[in-house]
Short mmCIF file of C-alpha atoms in Angstrom, two decimals:
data_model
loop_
_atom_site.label_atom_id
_atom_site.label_comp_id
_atom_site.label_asym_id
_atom_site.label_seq_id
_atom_site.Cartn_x
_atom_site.Cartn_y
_atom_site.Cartn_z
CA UNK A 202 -8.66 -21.21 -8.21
CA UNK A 203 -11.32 -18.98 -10.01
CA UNK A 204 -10.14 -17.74 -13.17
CA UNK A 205 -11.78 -13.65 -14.51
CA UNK A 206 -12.08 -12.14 -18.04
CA UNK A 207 -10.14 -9.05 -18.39
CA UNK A 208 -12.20 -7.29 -20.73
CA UNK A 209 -14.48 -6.96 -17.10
CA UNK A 210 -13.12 -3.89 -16.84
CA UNK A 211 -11.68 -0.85 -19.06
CA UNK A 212 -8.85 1.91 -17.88
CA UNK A 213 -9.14 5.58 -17.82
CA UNK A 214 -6.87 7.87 -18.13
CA UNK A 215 -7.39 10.31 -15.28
CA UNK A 216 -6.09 13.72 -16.90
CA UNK A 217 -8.20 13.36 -19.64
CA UNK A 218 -11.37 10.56 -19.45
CA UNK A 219 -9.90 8.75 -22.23
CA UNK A 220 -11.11 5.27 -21.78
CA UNK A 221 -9.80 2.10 -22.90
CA UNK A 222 -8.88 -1.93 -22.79
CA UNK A 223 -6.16 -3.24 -20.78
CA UNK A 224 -3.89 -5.48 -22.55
CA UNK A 225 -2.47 -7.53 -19.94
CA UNK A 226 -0.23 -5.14 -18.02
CA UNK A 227 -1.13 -1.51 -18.82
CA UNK A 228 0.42 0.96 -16.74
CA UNK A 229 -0.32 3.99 -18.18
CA UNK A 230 -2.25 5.29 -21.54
CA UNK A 231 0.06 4.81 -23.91
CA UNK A 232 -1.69 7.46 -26.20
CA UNK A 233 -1.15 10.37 -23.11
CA UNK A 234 -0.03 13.77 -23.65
CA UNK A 235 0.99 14.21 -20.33
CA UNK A 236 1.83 11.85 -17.10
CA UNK A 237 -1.55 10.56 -15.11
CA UNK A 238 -2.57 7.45 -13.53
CA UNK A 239 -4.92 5.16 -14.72
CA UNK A 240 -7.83 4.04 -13.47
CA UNK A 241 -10.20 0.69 -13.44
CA UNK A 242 -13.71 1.05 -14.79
CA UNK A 243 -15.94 -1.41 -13.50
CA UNK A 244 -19.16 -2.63 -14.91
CA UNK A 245 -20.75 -3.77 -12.05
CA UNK A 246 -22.18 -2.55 -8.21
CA UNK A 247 -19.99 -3.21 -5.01
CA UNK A 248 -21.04 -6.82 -4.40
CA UNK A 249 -18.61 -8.91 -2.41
CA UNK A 250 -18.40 -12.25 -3.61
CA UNK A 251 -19.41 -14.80 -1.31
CA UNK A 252 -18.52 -17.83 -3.01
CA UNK A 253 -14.83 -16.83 -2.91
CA UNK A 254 -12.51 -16.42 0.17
CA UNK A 255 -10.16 -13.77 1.58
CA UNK A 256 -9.60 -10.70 -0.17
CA UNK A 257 -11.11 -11.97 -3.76
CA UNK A 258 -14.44 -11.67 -2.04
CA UNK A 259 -13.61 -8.07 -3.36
CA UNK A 260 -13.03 -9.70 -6.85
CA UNK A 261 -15.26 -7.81 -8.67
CA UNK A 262 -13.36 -4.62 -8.10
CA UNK A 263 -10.04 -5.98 -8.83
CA UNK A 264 -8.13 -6.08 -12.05
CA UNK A 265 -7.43 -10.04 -11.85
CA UNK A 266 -7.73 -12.45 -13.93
CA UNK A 267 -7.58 -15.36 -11.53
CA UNK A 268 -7.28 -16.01 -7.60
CA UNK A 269 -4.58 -17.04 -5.44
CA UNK A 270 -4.23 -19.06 -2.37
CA UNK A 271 -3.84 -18.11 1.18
CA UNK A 272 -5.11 -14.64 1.20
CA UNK A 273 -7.58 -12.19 3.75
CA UNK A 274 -9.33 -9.68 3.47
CA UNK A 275 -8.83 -6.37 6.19
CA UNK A 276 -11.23 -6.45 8.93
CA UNK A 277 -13.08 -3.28 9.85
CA UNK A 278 -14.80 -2.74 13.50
CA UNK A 279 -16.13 -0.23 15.58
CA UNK A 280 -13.58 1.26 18.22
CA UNK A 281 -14.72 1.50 21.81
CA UNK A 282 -11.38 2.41 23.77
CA UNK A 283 -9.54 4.23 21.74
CA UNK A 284 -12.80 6.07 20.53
CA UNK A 285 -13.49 6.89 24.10
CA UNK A 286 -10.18 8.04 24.74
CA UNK A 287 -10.37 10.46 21.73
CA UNK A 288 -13.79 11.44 22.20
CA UNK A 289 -15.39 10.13 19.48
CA UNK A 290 -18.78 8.78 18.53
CA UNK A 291 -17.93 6.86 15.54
CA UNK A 292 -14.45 5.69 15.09
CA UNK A 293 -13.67 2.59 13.41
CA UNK A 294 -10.84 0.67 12.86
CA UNK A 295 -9.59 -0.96 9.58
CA UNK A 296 -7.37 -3.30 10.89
CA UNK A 297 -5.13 -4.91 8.57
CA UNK A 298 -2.50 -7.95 10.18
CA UNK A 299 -2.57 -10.57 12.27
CA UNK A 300 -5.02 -10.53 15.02
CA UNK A 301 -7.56 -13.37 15.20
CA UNK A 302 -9.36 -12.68 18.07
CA UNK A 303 -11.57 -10.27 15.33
CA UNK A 304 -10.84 -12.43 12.21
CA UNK A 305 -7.58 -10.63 10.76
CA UNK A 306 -5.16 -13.29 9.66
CA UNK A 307 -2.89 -11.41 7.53
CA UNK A 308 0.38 -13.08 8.53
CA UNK A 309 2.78 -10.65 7.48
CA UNK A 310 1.12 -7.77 9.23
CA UNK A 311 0.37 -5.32 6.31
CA UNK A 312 -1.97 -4.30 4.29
CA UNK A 313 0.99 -4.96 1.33
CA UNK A 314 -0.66 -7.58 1.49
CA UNK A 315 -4.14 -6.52 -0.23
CA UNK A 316 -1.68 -4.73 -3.13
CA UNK A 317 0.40 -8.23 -3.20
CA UNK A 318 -2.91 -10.70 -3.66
CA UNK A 319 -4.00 -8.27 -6.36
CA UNK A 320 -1.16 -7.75 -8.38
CA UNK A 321 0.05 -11.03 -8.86
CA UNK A 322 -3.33 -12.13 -9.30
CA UNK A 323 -3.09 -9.83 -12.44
CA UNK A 324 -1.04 -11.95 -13.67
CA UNK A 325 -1.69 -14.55 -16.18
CA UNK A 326 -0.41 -17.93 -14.78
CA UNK A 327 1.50 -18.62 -18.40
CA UNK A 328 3.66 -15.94 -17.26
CA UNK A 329 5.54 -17.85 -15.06
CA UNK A 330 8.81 -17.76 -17.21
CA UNK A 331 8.74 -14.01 -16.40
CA UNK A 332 10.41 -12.30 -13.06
CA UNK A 333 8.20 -9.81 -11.59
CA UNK A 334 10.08 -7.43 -9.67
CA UNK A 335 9.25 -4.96 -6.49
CA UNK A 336 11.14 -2.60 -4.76
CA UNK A 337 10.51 -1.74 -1.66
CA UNK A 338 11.34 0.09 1.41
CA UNK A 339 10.03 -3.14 3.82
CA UNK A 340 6.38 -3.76 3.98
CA UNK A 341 5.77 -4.30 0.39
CA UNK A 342 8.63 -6.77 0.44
CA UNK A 343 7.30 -8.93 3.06
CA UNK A 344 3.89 -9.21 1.75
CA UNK A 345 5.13 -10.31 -2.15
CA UNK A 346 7.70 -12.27 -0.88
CA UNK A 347 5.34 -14.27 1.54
CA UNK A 348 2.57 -14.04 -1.50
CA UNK A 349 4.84 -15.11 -4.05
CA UNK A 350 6.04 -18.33 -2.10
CA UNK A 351 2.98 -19.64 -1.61
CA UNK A 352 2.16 -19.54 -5.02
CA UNK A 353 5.58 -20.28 -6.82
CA UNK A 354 5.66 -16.67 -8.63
CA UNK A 355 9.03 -16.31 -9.52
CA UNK A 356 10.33 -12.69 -8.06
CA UNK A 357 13.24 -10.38 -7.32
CA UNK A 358 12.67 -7.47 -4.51
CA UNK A 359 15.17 -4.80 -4.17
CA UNK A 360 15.11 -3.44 -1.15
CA UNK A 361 17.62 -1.29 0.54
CA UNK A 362 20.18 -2.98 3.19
CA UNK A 363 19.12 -0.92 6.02
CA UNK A 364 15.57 -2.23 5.79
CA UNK A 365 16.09 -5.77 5.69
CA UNK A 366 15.06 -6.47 8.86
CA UNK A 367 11.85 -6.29 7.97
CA UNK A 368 11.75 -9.29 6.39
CA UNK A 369 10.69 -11.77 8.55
CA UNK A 370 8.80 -14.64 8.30
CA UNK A 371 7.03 -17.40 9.80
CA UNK A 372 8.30 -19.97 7.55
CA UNK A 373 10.98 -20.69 5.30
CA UNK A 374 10.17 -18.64 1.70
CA UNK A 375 10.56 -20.92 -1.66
CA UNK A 376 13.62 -20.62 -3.77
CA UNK A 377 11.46 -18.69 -6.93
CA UNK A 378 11.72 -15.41 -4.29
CA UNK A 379 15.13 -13.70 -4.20
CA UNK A 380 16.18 -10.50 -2.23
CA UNK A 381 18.61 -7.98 -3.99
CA UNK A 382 19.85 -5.09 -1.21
CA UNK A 383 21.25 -1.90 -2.14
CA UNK A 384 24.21 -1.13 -0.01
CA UNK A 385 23.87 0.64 3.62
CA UNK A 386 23.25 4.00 3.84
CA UNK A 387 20.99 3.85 0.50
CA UNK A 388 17.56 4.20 1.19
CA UNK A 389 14.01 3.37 -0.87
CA UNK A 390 15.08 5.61 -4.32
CA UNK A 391 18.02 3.20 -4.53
CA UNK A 392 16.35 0.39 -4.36
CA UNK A 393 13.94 1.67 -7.07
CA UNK A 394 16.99 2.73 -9.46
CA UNK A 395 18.12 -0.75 -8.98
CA UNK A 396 15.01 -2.36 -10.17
CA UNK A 397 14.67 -0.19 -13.15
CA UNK A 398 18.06 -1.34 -14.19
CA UNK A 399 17.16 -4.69 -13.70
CA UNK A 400 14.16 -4.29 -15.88
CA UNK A 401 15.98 -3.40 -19.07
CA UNK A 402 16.17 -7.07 -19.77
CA UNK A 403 12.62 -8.20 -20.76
CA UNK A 404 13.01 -11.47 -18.82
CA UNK A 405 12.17 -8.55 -15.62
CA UNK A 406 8.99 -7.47 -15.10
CA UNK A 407 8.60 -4.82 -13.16
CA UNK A 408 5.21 -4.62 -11.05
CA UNK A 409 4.53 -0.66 -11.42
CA UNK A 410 4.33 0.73 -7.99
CA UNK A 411 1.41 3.32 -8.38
CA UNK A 412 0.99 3.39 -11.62
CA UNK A 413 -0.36 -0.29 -11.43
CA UNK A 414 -4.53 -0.50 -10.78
CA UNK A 415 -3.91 -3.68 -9.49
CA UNK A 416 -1.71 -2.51 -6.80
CA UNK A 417 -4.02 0.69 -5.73
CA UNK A 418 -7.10 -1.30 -6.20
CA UNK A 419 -5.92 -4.20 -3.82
CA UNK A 420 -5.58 -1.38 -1.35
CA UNK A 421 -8.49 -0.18 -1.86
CA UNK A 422 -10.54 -2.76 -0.28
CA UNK A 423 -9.58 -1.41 3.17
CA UNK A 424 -12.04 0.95 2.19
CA UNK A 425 -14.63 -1.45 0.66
CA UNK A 426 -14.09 -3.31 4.13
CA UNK A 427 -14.83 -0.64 6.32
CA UNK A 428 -17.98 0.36 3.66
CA UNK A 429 -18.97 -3.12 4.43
CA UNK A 430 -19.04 -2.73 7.82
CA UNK A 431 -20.48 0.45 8.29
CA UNK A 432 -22.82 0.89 5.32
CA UNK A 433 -21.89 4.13 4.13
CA UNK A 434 -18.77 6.32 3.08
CA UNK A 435 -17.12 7.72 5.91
CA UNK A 436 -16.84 11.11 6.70
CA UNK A 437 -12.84 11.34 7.60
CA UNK A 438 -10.26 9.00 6.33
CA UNK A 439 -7.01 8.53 8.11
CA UNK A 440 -4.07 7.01 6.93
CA UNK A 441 0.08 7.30 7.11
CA UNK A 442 2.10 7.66 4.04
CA UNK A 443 5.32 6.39 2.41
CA UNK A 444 3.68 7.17 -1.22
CA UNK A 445 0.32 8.23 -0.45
CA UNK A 446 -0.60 5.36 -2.77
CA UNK A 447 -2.63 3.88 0.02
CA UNK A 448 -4.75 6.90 0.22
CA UNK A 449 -5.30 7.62 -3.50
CA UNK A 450 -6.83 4.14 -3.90
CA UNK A 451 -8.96 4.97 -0.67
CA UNK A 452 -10.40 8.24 -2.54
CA UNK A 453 -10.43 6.00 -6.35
CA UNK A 454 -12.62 3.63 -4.13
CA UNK A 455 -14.97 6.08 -2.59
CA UNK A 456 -15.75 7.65 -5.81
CA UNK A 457 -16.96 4.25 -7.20
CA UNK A 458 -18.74 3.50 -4.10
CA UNK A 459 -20.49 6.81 -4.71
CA UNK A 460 -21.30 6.60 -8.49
CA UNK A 461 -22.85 2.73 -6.88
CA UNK A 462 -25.43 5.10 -5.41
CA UNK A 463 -26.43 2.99 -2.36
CA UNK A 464 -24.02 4.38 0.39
CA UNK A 465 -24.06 7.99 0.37
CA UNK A 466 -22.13 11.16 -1.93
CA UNK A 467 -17.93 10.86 -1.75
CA UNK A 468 -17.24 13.97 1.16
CA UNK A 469 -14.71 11.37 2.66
CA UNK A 470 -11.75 13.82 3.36
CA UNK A 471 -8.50 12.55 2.82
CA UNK A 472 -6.14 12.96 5.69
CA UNK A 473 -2.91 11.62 4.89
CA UNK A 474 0.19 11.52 7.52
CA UNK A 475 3.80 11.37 7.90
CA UNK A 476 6.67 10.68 10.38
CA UNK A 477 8.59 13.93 10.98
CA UNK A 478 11.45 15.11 9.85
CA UNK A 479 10.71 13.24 6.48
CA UNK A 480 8.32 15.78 5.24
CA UNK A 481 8.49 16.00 1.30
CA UNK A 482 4.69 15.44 0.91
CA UNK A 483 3.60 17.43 3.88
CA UNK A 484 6.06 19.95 3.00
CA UNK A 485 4.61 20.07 -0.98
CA UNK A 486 1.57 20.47 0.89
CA UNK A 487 1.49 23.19 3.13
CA UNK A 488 3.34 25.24 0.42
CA UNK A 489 0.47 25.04 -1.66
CA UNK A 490 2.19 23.54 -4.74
CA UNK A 491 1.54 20.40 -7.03
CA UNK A 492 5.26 20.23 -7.55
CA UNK A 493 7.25 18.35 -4.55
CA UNK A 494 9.84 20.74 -2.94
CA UNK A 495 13.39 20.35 -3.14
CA UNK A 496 15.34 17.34 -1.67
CA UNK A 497 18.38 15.60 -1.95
CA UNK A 498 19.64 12.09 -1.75
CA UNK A 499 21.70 12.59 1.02
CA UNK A 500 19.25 14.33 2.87
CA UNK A 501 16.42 11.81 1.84
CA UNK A 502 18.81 9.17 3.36
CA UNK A 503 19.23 11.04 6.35
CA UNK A 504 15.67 12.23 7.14
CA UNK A 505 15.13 8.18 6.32
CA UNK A 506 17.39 6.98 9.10
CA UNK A 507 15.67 9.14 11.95
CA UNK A 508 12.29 8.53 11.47
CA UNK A 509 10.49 5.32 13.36
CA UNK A 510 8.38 4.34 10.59
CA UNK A 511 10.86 3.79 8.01
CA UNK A 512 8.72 2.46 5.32
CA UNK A 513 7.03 6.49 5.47
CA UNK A 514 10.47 7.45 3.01
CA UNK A 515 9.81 8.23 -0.49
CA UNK A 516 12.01 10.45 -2.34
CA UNK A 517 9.85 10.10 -5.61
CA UNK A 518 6.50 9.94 -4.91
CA UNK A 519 3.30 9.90 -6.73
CA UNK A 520 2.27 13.12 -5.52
CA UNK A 521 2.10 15.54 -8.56
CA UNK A 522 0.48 13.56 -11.47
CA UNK A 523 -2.66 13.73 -12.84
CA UNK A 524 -4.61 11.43 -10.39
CA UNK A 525 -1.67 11.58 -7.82
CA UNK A 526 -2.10 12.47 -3.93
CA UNK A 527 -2.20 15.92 -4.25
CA UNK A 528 -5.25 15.97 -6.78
CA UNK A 529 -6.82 13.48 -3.95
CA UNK A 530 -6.10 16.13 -0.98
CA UNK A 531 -7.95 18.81 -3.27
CA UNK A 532 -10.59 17.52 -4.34
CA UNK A 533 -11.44 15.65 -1.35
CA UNK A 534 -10.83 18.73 1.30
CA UNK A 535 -8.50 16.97 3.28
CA UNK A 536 -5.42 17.77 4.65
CA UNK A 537 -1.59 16.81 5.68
CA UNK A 538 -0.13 16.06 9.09
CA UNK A 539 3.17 15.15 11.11
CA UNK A 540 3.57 12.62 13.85
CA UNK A 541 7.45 13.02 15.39
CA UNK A 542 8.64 9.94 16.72
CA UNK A 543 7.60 10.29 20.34
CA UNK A 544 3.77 10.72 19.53
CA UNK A 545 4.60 7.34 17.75
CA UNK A 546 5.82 5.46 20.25
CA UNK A 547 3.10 6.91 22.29
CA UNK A 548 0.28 6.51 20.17
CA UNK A 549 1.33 2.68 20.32
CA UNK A 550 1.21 2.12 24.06
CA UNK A 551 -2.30 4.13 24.05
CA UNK A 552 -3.71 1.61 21.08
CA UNK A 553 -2.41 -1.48 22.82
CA UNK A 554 -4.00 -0.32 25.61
CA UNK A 555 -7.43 0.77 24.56
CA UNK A 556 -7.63 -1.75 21.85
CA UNK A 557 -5.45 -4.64 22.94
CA UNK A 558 -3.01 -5.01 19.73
CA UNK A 559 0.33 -3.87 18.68
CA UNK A 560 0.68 -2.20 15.94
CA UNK A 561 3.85 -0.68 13.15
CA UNK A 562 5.19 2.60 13.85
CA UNK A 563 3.16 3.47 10.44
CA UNK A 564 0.07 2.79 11.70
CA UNK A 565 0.78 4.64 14.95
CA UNK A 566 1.64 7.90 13.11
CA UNK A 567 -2.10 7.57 11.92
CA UNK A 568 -3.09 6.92 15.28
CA UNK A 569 -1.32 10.51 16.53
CA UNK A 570 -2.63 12.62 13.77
CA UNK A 571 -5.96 11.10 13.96
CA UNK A 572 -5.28 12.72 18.13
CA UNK A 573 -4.56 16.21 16.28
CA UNK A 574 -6.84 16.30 14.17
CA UNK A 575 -9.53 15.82 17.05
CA UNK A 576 -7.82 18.26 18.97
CA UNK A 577 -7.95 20.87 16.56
CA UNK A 578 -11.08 20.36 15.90
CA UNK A 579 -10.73 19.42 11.74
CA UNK A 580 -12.81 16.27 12.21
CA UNK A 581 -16.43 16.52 14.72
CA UNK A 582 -16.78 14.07 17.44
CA UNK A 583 -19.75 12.39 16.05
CA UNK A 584 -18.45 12.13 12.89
CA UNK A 585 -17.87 8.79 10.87
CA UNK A 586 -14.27 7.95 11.12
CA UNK A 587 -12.39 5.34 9.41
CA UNK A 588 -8.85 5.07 10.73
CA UNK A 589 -6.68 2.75 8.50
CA UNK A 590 -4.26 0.29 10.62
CA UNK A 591 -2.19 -0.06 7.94
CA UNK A 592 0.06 -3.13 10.20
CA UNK A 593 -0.19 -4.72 13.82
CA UNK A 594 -0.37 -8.05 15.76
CA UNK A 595 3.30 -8.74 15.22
CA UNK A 596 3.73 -10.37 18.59
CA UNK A 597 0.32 -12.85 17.81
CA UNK A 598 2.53 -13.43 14.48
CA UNK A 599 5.94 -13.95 15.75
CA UNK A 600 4.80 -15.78 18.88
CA UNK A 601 6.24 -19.31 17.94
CA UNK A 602 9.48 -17.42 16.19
CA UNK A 603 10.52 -16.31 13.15
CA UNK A 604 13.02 -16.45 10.61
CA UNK A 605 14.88 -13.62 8.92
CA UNK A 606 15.48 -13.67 5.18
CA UNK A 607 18.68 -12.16 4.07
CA UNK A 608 20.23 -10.70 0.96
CA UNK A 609 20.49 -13.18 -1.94
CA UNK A 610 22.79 -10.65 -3.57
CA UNK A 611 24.13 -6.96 -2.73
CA UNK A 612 24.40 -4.93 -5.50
CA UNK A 613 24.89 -1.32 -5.84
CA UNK A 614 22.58 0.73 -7.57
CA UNK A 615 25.24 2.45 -9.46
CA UNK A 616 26.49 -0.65 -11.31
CA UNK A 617 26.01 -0.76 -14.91
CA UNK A 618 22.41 -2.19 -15.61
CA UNK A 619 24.26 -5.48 -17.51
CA UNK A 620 26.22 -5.89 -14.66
CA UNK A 621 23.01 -5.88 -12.72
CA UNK A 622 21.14 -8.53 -15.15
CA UNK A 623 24.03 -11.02 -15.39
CA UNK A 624 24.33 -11.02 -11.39
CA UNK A 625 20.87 -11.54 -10.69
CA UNK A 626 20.12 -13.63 -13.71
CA UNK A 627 22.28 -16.36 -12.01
CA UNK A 628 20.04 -16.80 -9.62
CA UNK A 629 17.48 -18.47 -11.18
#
C-alpha cells in the first residue's frame, strides 16, 4: 500500500478562487459567502503512475492519502460497430465494468467504483473507529460496499428498499459493511434524510456526495482514461445522469488536462442525459434557469418507479451551485437530453450487438441520446466522441452466481435522528 502527503494538493473554492489546504475531510470552504463546490489543485502534469496498479495509476490527480487493494482503472477504446452504426468517425467507448476480453475488471459493474477507490482512499487508515456513511440510490452502494469489504472500512449505506436489488455480489461482504433501507415506496431523498440523521452522532461520517473532491475526482479518471487513449480532449462528452456529478468531474478534469497544455484547449461539450419522465435536470434546463423547477416527493417517488434506470432519480441534485452541473452545461456549450424507456431497452440490444457487452439501463440512456444527438446533427460525424459506459458486463460478472445482500435494518426516515443512532449503533 503506497501512502501520499495531503498537502499535494490545495482546494478552491469555485465561486470565488479562494484557495486553500485541506484538513483531512474538507467539503466545502468553510470561509464561503455563498454555496459552491470545491475543487482539487494539483501541482503536477497528468502523468499516470506506472509503478502503481488499477485506478491509483491516476494517483496523482486524486485527493488520497494512501492506496487500496483490489481496484481498476476504466478502460477506454475505439468503437467500430456501434460507431458504424451511428455514423461516426471517432467514437470511443469508456467502458467501465466487468468485461475482460478488453481489460475491464471492475466487478461490480460501475464506475461507483472509481468514486469508491478514491474516497475511502481519502481516508486516513487511523480512522478506522469512524463509520463512513453513503446513501445511495444502487450503484454507489454496490461499489462501497464491495470496496469497503475488501479493505475492512467500517460503513453504513442507506439506500432505499425498492433499490435493494441492486446489491449483488459475487461474494459474501464482511461484517464492518451494513445496509440500512428506507421503507418501500421511498426513493433516493429518503435515503439521504436518513443518513443525515444518522450523522448527527460524530461516531458517523458521512462521505459528502458531490461536495467531496475525492468522490468527483475518482470519476474523473474516466476522462483521464479515455485522454490516455486518445491523446487529446474530446470534442463531445456523453454521459447519463442521476446527479450530474459524473459529468461535472468530466468537465473539472478537462479543464486541468487543458491548463497541462499537451492535449489540446477544453471545447469538450458536456452532454448530459436522463431517463424520461424523471426530468428535474433536463426540465431546469430547457427552462433556462439555474434554479431546479418544482417537484414533489410524491411525484419524485413516482417519476422514480417508472423509469428503467433507477439510479437516474435525484430529487436534490447538485445542479444550481457554484461549480454545479448547470455552470458545467454553460460554460462548456453542451446540452440536455431524454431517453424514454423503450430507446433504453433498445439502445441495449443495439450495443450488445455491435459491441458484444451488456450494459445498465444508465449507460443505455447515454447510448440513445448519443443516437439523437447524431441525428440532429449537435455533434459532426468525424468528430471526437467519448461516450461514457457508466456500467455493463453483468452477465461476465454474475456468470458463476451471485448473492444478494439484504437490509441489516429498516428504518424510516422520519424517525427521530436518536432513534436512528441507537438502532444502527447496535450494529457494530
Amino acid at each position: 500500500m503506497a501512502t501520499f502527503k495531503p498537502t499535494s494538493y490545495k482546494l478552491e473554492n469555485v465561486a470565488d478562487g479562494r484557495v486553500f489546504l485541506d484538513e483531512g475531510w474538507t467539503l466545502a470552504d468553510p470561509q464561503a459567502t455563498s454555496p459552491s463546490l470545491v475543487r482539487a489543485i494539483y501541482q503536477t502534469r497528468f502523468t499516470p503512475r506506472e509503478d502503481l496498479k488499477g485506478l491509483y495509476r491516476y494517483a496523482d490527480w486524486l485527493p488520497i492519502c494512501r492506496t487500496l487493494k483490489n481496484s481498476h482503472a476504466p478502460v477506454t477504446y475505439k468503437s467500430k460497430g456501434l460507431a458504424e452504426l451511428l455514423g461516426l468517425s471517432n467514437l470511443y467507448i469508456t467502458f467501465s465494468g466487468y468485461w475482460p476480453k478488453i481489460g475491464a475488471r471492475m466487478e461490480t459493474c460501475s464506475f461507483k467504483e472509481t468514486e469508491a477507490f478514491s474516497v475511502c482512499a481519502r481516508m486516513p487508515k487511523k480512522n478506522n473507529k469512524q463509520v463512513l456513511v453513503v446513501q445511495s440510490a444502487g450503484n454507489t452502494a454496490r461499489a462501497f460496499a464491495r470496496v469497503c469489504s475488501d479493505n475492512n472500512i467500517p460503513i453504513v449505506i442507506c439506500i432505499p428498499q425498492d433499490n435493494i436489488n441492486d446489491l449483488w455480489f459475487a461474494k459474501p461482504l464482511s461484517k464492518c459493511v451494513k445496509v440500512i433501507a428506507t421503507p418501500k415506496g421511498t426513493d433516493y431523498y429518503d435515503a439521504i434524510a436518513l443518513g443525515e440523521k444518522l450523522a448527527k452522532n460524530p461516531r458517523f461520517v458521512l462521505e459528502g456526495g458531490a461536495k467531496n473532491v475525492a468522490r468527483r475526482d475518482g470519476m474523473g479518471t474516466t476522462v483521464l482514461s479515455a485522454v490516455e487513449t486518445i491523446g487529446r480532449i474530446p470534442d463531445a462528452y456523453f454521459q447519463a445522469v442521476g446527479s450530474g456529478t459524473g459529468a461535472i468531474a468530466a468537465w473539472e478534469n478537462a479543464e486541468r488536462l487543458a491548463a497541462d497544455g499537451r492535449f489540446g484547449k477544453n471545447n469538450m461539450r458536456i452532454y448530459a442525459c436522463q431517463n424520461a419522465p424523471y426530468t428535474l435536470m433536463y426540465d431546469s434546463w430547457k427552462a433556462g434557469q439555474r434554479e431546479l423547477v418544482p417537484i414533489t416527493p410524491e411525484e419524485s417517488r413516482r417519476d422514480a418507479e417508472i423509469i428503467l434506470a433507477t439510479v437516474l432519480s435525484n430529487r436534490k441534485p447538485p445542479y444550481s451551485i457554484a461549480g454545479g452541473l448547470y455552470d458545467v452545461l454553460k460554460a462548456s456549450g453542451g446540452d440536455m437530453y431524454l431517453a424514454n424507456n423503450d430507446q433504453i431497452v433498445k439502445a441495449i440490444l443495439q450495443f450488445f450487438k455491435k459491441e458484444g457487452v451488456d450494459i445498465f439501463p444508465a449507460a443505455a440512456c447515454a447510448v440513445a441520446c448519443l443516437a439523437q444527438a447524431v441525428e440532429n446533427g449537435d455533434v459532426k460525424k468525424d468528430e471526437v466522441i467519448m461516450l461514457n459506459i457508466t456500467g455493463g458486463g453483468m452477465l461476465n460478472a454474475t456468470n458463476h452466481g451471485a448473492i444478494q445482500k439484504e437490509p441489516d435494518l429498516i428504518l424510516s426516515q422520519d424517525l427521530p435522528a436518536e432513534e436512528i443512532i441507537a438502532a444502527v449503533d447496535k450494529l457494530f
